[in-house]
CSV table of C-alpha atoms in Angstrom, one decimal:
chain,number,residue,atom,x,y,z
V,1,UNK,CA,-118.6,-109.7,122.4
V,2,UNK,CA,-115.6,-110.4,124.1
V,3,UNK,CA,-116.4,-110.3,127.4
V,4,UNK,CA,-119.5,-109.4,129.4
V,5,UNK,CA,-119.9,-105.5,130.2
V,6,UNK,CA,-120.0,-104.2,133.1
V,7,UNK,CA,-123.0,-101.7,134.5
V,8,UNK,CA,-120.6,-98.8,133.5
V,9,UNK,CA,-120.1,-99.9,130.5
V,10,UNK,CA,-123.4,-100.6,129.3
V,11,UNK,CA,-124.0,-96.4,130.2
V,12,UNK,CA,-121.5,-95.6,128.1
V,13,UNK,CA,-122.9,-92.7,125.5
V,14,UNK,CA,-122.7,-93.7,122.1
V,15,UNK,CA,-122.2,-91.3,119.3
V,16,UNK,CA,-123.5,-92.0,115.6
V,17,UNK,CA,-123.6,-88.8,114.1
V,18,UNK,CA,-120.2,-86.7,112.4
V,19,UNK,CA,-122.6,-83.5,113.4
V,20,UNK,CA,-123.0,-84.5,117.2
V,21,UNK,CA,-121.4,-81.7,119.3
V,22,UNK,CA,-118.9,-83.9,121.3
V,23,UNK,CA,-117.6,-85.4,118.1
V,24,UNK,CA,-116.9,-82.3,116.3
V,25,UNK,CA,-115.2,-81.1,119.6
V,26,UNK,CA,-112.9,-84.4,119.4
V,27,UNK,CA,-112.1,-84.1,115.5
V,28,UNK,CA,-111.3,-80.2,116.5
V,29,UNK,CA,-108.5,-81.5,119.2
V,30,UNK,CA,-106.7,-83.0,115.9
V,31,UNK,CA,-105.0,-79.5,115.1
V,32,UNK,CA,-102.7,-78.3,117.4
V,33,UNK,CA,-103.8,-74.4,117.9
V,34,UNK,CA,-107.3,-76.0,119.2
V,35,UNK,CA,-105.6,-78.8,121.5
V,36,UNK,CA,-102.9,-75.8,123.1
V,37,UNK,CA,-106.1,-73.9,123.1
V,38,UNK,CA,-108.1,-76.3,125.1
V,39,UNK,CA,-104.7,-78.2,127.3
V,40,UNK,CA,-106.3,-81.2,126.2
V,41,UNK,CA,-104.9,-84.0,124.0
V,42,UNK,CA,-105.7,-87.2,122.4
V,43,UNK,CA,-104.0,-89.9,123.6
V,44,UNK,CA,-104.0,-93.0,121.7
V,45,UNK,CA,-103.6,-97.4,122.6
V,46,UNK,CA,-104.3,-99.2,125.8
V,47,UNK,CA,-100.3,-99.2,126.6
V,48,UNK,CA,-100.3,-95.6,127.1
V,49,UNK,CA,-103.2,-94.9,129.0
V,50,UNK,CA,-102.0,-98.0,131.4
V,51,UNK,CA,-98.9,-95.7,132.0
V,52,UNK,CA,-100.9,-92.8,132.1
V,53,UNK,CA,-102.4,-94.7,134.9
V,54,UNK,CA,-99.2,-95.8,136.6
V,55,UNK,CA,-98.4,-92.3,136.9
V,56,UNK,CA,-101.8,-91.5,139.1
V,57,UNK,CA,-103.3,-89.6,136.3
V,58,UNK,CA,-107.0,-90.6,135.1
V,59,UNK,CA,-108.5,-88.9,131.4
V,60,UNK,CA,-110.8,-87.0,131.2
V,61,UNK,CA,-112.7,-89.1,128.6
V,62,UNK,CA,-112.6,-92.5,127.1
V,63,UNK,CA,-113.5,-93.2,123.6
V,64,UNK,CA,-114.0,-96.8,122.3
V,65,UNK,CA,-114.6,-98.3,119.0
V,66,UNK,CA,-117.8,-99.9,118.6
V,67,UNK,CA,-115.6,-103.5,117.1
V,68,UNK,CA,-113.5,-105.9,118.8
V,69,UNK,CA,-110.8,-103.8,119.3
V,70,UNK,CA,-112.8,-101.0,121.1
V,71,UNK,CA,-114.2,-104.5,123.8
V,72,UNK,CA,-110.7,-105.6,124.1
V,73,UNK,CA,-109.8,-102.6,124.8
V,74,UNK,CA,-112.9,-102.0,127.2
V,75,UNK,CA,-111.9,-105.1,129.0
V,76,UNK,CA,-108.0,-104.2,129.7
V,77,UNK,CA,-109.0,-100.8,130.7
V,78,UNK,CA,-112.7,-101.4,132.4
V,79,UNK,CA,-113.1,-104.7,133.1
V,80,UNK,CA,-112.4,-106.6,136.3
V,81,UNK,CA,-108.9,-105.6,137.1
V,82,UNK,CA,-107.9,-102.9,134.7
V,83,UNK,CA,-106.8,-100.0,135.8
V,84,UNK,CA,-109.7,-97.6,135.2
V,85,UNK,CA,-112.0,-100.1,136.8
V,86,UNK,CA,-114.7,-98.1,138.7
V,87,UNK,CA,-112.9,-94.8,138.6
V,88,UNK,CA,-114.9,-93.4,135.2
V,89,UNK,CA,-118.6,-91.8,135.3
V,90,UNK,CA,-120.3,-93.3,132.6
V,91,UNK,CA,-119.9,-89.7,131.1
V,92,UNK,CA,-116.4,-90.2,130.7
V,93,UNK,CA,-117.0,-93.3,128.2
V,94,UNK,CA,-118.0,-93.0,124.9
V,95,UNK,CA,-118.3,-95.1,122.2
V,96,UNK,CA,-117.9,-94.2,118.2
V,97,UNK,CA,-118.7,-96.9,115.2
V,98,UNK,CA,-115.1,-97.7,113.6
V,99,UNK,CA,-115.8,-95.3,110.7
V,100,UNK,CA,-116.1,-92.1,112.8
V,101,UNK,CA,-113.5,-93.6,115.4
V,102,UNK,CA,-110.6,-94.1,112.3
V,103,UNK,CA,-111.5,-90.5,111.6
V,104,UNK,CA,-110.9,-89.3,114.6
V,105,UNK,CA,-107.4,-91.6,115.2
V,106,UNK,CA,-103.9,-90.2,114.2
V,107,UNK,CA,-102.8,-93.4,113.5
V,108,UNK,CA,-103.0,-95.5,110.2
V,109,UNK,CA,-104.2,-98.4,111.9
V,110,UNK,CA,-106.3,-97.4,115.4
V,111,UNK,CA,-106.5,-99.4,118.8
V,112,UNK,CA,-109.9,-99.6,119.6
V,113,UNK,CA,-109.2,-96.9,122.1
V,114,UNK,CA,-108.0,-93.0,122.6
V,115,UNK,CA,-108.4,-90.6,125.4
V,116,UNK,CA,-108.6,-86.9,126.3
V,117,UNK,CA,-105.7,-85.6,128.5
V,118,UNK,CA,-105.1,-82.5,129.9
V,119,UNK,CA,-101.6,-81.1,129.1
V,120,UNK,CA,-101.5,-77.4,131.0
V,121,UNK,CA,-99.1,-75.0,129.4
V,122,UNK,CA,-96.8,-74.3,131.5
V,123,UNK,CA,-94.2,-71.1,132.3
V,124,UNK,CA,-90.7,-71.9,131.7
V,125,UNK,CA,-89.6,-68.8,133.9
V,126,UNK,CA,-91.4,-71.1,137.6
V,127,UNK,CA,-89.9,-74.2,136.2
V,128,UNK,CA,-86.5,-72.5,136.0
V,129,UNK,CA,-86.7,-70.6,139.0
V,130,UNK,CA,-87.8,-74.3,141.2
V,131,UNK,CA,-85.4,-76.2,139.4
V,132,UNK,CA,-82.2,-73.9,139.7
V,133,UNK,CA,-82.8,-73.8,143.6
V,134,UNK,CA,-81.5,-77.3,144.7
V,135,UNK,CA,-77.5,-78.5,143.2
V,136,UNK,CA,-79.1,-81.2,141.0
V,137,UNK,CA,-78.0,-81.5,137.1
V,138,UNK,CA,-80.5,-79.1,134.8
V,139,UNK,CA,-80.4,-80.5,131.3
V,140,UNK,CA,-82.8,-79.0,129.0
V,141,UNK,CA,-82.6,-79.8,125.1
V,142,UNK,CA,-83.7,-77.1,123.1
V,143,UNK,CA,-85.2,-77.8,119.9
V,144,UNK,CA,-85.3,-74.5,116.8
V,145,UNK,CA,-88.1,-74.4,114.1
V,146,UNK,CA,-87.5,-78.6,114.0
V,147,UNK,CA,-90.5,-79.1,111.8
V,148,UNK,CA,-91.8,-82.6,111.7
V,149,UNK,CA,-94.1,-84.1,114.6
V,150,UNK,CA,-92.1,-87.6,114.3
V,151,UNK,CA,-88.4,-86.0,114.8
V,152,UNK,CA,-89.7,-83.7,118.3
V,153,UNK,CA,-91.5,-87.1,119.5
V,154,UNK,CA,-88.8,-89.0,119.1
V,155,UNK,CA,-86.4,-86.6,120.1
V,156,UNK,CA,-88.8,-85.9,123.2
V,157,UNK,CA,-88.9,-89.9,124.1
V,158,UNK,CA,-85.1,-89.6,123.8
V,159,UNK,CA,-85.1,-86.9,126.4
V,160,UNK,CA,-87.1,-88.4,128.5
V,161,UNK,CA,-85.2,-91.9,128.6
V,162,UNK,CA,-81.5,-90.4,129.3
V,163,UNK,CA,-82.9,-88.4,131.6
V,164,UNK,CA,-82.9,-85.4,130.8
V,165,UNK,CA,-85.4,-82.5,132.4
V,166,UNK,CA,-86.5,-80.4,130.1
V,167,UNK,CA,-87.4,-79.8,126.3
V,168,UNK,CA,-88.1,-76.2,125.0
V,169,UNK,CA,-89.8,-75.7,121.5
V,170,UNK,CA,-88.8,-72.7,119.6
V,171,UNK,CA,-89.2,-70.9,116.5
V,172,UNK,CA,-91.5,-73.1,114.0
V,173,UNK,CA,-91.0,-76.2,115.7
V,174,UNK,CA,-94.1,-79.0,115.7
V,175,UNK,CA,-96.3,-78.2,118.6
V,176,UNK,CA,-96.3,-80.7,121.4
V,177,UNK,CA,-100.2,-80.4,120.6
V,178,UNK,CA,-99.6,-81.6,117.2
V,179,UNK,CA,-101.2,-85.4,117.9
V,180,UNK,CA,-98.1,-87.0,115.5
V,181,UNK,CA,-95.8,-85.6,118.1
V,182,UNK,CA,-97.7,-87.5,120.9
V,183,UNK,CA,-97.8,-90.5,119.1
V,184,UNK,CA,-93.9,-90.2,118.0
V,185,UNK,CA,-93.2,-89.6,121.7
V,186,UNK,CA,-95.1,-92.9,122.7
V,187,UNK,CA,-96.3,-90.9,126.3
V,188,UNK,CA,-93.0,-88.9,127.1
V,189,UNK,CA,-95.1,-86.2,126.8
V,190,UNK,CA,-96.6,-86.9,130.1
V,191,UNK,CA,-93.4,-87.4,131.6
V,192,UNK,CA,-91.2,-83.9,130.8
V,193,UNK,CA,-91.7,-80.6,131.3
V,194,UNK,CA,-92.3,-79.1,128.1
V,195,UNK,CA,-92.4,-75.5,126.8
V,196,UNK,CA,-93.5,-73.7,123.9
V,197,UNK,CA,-91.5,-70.5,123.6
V,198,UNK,CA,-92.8,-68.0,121.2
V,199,UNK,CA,-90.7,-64.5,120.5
V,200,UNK,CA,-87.2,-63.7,119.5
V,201,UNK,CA,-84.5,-66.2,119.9
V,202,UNK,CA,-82.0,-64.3,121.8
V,203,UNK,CA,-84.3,-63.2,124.3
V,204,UNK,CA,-84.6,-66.9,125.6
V,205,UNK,CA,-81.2,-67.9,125.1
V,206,UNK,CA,-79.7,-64.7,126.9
V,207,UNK,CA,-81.7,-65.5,130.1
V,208,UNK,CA,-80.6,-69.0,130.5
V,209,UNK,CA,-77.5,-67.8,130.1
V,210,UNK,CA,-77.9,-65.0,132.4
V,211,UNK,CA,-78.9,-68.3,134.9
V,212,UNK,CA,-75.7,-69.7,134.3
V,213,UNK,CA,-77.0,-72.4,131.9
V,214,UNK,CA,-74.4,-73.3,129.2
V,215,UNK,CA,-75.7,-73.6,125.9
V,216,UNK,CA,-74.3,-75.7,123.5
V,217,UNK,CA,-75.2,-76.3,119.9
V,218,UNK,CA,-75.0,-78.9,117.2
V,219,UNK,CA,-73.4,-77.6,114.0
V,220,UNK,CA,-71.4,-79.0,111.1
V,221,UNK,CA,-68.3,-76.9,111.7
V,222,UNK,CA,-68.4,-77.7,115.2
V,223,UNK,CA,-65.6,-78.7,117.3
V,224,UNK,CA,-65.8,-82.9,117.8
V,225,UNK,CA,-67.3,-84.8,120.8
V,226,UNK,CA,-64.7,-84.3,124.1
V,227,UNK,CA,-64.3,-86.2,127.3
V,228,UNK,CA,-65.7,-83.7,129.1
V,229,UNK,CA,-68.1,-81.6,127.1
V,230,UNK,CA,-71.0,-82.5,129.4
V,231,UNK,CA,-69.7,-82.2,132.5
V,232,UNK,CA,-71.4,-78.5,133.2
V,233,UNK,CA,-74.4,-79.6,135.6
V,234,UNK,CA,-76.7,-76.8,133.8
V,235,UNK,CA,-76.6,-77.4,130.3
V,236,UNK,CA,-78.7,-76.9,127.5
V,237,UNK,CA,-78.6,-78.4,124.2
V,238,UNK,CA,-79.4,-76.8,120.9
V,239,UNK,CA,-80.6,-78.6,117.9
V,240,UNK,CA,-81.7,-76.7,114.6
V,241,UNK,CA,-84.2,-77.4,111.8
V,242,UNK,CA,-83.8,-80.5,109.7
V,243,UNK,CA,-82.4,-78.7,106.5
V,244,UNK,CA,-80.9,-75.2,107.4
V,245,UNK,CA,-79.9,-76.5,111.4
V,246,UNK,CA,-79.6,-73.8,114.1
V,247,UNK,CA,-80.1,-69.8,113.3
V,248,UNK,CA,-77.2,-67.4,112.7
V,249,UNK,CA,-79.1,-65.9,116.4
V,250,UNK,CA,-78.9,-69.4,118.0
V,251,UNK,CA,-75.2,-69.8,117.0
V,252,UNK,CA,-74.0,-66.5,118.2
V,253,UNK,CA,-75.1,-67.1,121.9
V,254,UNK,CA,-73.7,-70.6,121.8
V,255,UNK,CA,-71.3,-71.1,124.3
V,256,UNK,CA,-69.5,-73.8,122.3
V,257,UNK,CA,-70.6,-75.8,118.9
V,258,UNK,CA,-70.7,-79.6,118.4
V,259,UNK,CA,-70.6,-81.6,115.4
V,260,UNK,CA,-70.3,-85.5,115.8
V,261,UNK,CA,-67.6,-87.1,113.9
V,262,UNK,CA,-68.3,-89.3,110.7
V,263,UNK,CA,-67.4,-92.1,108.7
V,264,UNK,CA,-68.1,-93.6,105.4
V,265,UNK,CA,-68.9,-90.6,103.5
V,266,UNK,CA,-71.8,-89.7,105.2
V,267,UNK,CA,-71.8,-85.8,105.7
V,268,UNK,CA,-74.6,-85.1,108.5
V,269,UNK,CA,-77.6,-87.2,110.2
V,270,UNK,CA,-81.0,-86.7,110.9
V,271,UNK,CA,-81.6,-84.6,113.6
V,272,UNK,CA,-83.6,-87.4,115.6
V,273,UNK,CA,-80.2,-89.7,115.2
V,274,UNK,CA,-77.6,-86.9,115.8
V,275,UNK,CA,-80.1,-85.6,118.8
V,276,UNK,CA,-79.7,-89.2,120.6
V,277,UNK,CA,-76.2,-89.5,120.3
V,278,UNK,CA,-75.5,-86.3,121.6
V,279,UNK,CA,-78.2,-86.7,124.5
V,280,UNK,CA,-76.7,-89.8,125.6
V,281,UNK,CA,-72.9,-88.2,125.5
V,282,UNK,CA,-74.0,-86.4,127.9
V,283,UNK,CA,-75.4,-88.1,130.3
V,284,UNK,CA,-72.5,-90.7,129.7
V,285,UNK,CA,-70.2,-88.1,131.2
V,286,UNK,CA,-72.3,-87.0,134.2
């Protein structure tokens, strides 16, 4: 033992069995239909859940390994200092034995520690509606049937970093539930306001428009980076799936098409790479 526990700690509930109710619940949470389902996601390190903290926001549950990783990770969190200290009912903390706690993790190699979050889904027609009422820059990326967890993390982090306000999901694009996306986005997710469109394309991209948002999209036969692309203070910016890139739908409501110029024989990037470069033009230009 690391350290010595705390009252709290020594209450925490300890789960040994794959059948117990509470763990099935958890292991559930790992596909994203039942995590949208429940607005509840697993959250995964000590690092994360001390931002999660920083931004005033508590978990609703605390699961620890039952090794050294899960007390270290006890003591950052619990112990004298951290930033859960005496704000958890020993309800909230549980503890797993490694086996069933690697089950449970997303991650190849786990941190001792995850927790439950509630992510609310939230309606992109308020968000707009609040947001389009003061004179401050809108910039929402738009992401179309982009596939893989890892790329709408990343391109989500991305987002969040150049500050940027928004990020749609549409089409067949990873859920934000999906818990590879979360780890991809390394807690951006709690940062953005995110959406999960469902329904036809043009629908959603003809009442941005109709809002005044310009919508621009990334294409191969698109025109090259200009000074002053990004200088529209509503803007939205389309990215397409990783092999077939934006719909024919997408395309035709596209106010204007981008495509970043190349060297060296190489013909196109991953959408992750060409996402940041384009996200950072504009906010370069602002």
């Amino acid at each position: 033992m690391l350290y010595q526990k705390t009252g709290r700690e020594r209450q925490m509930i300890l789960i040994e069995s794959k059948d117990n109710p509470r763990y099935k619940a958890l292991l559930a949470l790992k596909k994203a239909r039942q995590a949208k389902k429940e607005q509840l996601m697993i959250l995964e390190g000590p690092r994360p859940l001390m931002d999660l903290a920083a931004a005033g926001r508590l978990p609703r549950t605390l699961i620890f390994s039952q090794d050294d990783k899960g007390d270290r990770a006890a003591r950052e969190l619990l112990g004298p200092g951290g930033v859960f200290e005496g704000k958890m009912d020993p309800d909230q903390l549980i503890r797993l034995p490694a086996h069933l706690f690697r089950q449970a993790s997303a991650h190849k190699t786990d941190q001792g520690v995850m927790a439950l979050i509630h992510l609310p889904v939230r309606d992109l027609g308020d968000w707009l509606d609040r947001k389009l009422q003061d004179q401050d820059p809108c910039r929402i990326l738009i992401l179309e049937s982009v596939q893989d967890p890892g790329n709408v993390g990343s391109l989500i982090r991305t987002a969040d970093a150049l500050g940027w306000q928004a990020v749609i999901l549409m089409g067949d694009s990873a859920s934000i539930y999906n818990p590879k996306t979360l780890a991809a986005s390394m807690g951006s997710l709690l940062h953005m306001a995110l959406f999960e469109v469902q329904g036809p394309v043009e629908s959603l991209l003809e009442d941005l428009k109709a809002r005044g948002i310009k919508l621009l999209g990334a294409a191969l036969g698109g025109q090259a980076l200009e000074e002053d692309w990004a200088y529209d203070k509503k803007l939205a910016l389309m990215l397409g799936n990783e092999g077939k890139g934006l719909s024919d739908q997408a395309l035709a409501a596209a106010d204007g098409l981008l495509a970043i110029p190349m060297q060296g024989g190489v013909q196109s990037l991953n959408v992750a790479a060409a996402g940041a470069i384009l996200l950072w033009e504009a906010i370069r230009n602002l």
